mmCIF file of C-alpha atoms in Angstrom:
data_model
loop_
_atom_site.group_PDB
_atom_site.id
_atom_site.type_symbol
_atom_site.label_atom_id
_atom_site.label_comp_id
_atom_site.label_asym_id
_atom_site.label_seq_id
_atom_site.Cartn_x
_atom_site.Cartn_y
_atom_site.Cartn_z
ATOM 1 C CA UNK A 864 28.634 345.211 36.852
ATOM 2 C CA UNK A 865 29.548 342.270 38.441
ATOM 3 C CA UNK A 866 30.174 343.012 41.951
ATOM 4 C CA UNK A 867 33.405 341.736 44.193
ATOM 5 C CA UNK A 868 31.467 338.850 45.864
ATOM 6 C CA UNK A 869 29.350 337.175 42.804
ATOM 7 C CA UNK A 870 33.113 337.382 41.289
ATOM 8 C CA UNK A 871 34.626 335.433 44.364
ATOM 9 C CA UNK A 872 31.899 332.950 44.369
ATOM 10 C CA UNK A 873 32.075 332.404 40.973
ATOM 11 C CA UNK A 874 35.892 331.582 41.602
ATOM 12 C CA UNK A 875 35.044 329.723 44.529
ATOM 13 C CA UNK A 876 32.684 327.292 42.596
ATOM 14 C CA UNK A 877 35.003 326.266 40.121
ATOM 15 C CA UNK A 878 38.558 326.028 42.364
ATOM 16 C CA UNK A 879 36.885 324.464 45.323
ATOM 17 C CA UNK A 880 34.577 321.590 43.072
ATOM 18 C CA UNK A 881 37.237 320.853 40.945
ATOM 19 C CA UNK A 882 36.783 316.716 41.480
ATOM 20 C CA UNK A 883 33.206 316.809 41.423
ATOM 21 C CA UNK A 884 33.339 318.480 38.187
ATOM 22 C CA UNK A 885 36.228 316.164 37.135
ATOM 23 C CA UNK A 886 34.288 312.569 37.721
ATOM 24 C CA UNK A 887 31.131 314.333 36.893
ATOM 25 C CA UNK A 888 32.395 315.652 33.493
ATOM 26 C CA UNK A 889 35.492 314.385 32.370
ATOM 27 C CA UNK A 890 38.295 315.481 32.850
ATOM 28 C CA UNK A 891 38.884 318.981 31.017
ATOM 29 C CA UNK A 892 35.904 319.055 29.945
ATOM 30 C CA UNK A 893 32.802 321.054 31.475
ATOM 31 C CA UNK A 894 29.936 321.850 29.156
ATOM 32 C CA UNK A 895 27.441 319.734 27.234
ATOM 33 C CA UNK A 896 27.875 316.976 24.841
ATOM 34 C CA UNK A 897 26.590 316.094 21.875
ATOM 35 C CA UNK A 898 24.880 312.441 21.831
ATOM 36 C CA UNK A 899 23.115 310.836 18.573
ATOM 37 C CA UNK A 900 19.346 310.427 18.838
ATOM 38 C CA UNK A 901 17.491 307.772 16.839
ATOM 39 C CA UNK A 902 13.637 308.084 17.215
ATOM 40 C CA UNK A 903 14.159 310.726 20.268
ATOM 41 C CA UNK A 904 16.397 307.278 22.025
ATOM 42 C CA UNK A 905 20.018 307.818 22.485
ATOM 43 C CA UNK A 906 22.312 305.309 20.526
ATOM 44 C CA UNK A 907 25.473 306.523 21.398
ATOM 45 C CA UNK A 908 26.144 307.115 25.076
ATOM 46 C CA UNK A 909 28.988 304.573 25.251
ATOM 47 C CA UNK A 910 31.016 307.395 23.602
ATOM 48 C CA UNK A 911 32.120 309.022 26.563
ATOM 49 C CA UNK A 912 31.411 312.258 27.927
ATOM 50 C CA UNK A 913 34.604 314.078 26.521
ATOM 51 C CA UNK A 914 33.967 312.440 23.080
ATOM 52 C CA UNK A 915 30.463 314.053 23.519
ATOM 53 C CA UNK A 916 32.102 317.588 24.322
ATOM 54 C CA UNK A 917 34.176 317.402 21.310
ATOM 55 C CA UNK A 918 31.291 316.938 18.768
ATOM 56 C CA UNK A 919 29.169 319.398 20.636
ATOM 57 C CA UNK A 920 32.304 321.867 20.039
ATOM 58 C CA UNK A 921 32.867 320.372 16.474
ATOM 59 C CA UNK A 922 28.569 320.739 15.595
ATOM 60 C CA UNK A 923 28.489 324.135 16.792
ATOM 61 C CA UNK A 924 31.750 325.154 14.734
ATOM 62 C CA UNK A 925 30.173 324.073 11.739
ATOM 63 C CA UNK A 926 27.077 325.557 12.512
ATOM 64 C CA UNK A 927 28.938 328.700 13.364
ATOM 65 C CA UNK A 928 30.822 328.291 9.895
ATOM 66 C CA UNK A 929 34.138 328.646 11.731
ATOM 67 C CA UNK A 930 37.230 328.373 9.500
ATOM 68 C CA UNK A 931 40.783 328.815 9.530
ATOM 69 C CA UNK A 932 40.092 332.634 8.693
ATOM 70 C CA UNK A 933 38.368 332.467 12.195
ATOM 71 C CA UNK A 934 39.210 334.773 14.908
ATOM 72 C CA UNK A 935 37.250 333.437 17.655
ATOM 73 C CA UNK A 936 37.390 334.522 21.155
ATOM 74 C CA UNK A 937 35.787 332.171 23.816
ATOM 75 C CA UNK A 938 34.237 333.703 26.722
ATOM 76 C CA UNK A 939 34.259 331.686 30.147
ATOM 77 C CA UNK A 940 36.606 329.509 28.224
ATOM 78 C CA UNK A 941 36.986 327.444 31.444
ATOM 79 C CA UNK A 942 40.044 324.704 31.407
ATOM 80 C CA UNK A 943 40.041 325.445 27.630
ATOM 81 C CA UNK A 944 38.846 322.251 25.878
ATOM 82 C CA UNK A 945 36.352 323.715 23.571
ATOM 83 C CA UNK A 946 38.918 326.436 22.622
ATOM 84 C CA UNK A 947 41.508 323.924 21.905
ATOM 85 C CA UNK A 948 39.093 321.718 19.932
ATOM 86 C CA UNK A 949 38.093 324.175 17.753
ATOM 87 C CA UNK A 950 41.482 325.495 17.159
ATOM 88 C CA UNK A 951 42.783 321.850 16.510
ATOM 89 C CA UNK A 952 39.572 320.804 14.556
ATOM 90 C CA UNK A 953 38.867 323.938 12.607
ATOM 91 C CA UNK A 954 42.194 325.455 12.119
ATOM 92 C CA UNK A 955 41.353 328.932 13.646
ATOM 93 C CA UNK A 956 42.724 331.410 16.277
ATOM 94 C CA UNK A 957 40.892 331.534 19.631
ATOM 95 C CA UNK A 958 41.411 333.854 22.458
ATOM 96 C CA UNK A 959 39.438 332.117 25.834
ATOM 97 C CA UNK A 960 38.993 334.492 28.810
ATOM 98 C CA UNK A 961 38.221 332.746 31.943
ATOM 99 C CA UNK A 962 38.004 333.902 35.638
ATOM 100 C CA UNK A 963 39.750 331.213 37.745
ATOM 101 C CA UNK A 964 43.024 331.178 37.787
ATOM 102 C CA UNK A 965 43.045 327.672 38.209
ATOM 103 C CA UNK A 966 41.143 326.888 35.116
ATOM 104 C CA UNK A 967 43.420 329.284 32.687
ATOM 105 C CA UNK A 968 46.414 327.038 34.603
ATOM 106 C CA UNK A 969 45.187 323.720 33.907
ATOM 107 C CA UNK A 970 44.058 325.275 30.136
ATOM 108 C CA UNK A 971 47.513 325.972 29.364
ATOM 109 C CA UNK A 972 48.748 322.762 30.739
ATOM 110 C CA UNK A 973 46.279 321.086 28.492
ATOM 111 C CA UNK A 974 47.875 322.889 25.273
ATOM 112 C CA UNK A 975 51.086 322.904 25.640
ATOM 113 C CA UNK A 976 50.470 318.812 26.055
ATOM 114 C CA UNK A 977 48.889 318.968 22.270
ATOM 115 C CA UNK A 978 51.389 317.941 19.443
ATOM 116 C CA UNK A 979 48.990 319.991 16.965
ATOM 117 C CA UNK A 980 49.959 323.297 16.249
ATOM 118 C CA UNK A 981 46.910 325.391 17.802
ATOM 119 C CA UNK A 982 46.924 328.829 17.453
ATOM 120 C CA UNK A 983 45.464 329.321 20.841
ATOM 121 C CA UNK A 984 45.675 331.770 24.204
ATOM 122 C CA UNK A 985 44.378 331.716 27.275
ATOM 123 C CA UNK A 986 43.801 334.875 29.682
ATOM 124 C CA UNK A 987 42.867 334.785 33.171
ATOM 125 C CA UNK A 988 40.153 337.868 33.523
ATOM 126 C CA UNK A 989 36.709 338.931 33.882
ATOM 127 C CA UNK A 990 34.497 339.133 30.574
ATOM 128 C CA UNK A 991 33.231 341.991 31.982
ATOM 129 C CA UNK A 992 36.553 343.752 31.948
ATOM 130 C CA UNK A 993 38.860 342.211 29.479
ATOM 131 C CA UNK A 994 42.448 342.932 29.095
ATOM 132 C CA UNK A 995 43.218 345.370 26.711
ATOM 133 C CA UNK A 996 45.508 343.183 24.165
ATOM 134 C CA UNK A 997 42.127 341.788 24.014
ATOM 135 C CA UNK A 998 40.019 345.171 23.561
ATOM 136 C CA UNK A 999 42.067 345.872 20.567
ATOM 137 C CA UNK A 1000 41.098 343.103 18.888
ATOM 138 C CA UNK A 1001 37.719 342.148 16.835
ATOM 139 C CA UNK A 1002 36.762 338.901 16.752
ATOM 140 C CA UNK A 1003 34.493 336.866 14.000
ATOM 141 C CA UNK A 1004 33.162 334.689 15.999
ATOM 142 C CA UNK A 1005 32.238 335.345 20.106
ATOM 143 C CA UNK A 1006 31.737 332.077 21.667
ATOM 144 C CA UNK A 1007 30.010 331.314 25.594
ATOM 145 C CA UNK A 1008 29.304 327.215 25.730
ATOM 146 C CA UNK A 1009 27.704 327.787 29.121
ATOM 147 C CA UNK A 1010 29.437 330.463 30.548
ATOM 148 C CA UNK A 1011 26.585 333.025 30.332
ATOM 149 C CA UNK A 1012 24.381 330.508 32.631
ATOM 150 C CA UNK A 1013 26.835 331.464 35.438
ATOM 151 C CA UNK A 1014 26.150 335.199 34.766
ATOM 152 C CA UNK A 1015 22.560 335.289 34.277
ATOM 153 C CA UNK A 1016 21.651 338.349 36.280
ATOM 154 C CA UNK A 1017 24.193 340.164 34.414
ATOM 155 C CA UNK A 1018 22.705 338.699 30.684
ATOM 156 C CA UNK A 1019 22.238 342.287 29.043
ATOM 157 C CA UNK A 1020 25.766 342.770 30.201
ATOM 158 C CA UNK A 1021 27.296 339.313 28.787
ATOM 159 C CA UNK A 1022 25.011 339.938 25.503
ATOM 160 C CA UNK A 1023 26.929 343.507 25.415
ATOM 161 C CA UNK A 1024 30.367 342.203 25.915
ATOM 162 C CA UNK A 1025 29.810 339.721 23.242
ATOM 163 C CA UNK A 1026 28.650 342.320 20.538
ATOM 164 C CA UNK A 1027 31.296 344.795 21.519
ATOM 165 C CA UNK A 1028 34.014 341.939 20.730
ATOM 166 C CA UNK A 1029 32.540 341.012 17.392
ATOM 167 C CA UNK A 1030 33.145 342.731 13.772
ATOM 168 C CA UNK A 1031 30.698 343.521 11.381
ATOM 169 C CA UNK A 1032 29.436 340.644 10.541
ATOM 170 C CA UNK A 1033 30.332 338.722 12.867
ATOM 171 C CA UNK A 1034 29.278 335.411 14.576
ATOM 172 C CA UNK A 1035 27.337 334.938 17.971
ATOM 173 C CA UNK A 1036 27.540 331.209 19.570
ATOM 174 C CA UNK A 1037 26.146 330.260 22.720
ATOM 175 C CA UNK A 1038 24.515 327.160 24.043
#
């Protein structure tokens, strides 16, 4: 289990380096893009790094075969941009779990800003002990776009969370 002070830190990392993460990311948007390569030479980085964040969320949806029969839930959702993206861009119902309070704040800032109609919600807990509205739940798809990398002594643990949150059949993503 995780203990009390990996939690904190955890925490600590993403309320106290909020503007680092901000001009180093984009705004919103913490987790890896998705540039076009032409003979192993990017072509594209004039895109922008949130542009890039979207297509990473929009080529992993597709490879994930989300659709709007899609119940995904997104652990370490963070400020909730991939969650939002894929409701917006694929049509399905996400559940993101993230740890800071201040990320789950600015997430549902950022959706109730979008004119779309997302089906989207955003909870403010550990993925290691998830609410039980949650628990009751199964989800098709289980998605961690870098979340797991900030829980890598506990992998066996994240890996078990994930599976226990699926249904049968369901879909794993993580990058």
């Amino acid at each position: 289990m995780t203990t009390v002070e990996e939690i904190k830190a955890i925490v600590a990392h993403y309320d106290n380096h909020r503007e680092w993460h901000d001009l180093a990311r984009g705004n919103g948007n913490l987790g890896d893009g998705y540039y076009n390569f032409v003979g192993g030479i990017p072509n594209n980085l004039d895109i922008g790094f949130p542009e890039a964040c979207r297509r990473m969320t929009h080529y992993l949806g597709v490879l994930g075969q989300l659709s709007t029969e899609s119940h995904v839930i997104d652990l370490g959702c963070g400020e909730g941009t991939p969650a939002i993206n894929m409701a917006k861009q694929f049509g399905c119902k996400v559940t993101g779990i993230d740890l800071s309070a201040n990320n789950v704040l600015k997430a549902k800032q950022f959706l109730s800003e979008e004119s779309s109609k997302a089906e989207c919600k955003i909870y403010n807990a550990n993925f290691f002990e998830l609410p039980d509205e949650v628990l009751q739940q199964k989800f098709s798809h289980v998605w961690a776009q870098v979340s797991f990398f900030h829980s890598h002594k506990h992998l066996r643990k994240c890996i078990d969370v994930a599976f226990s949150a699926l249904e049968i059949g369901g879909t794993f993503n993580s990058c």
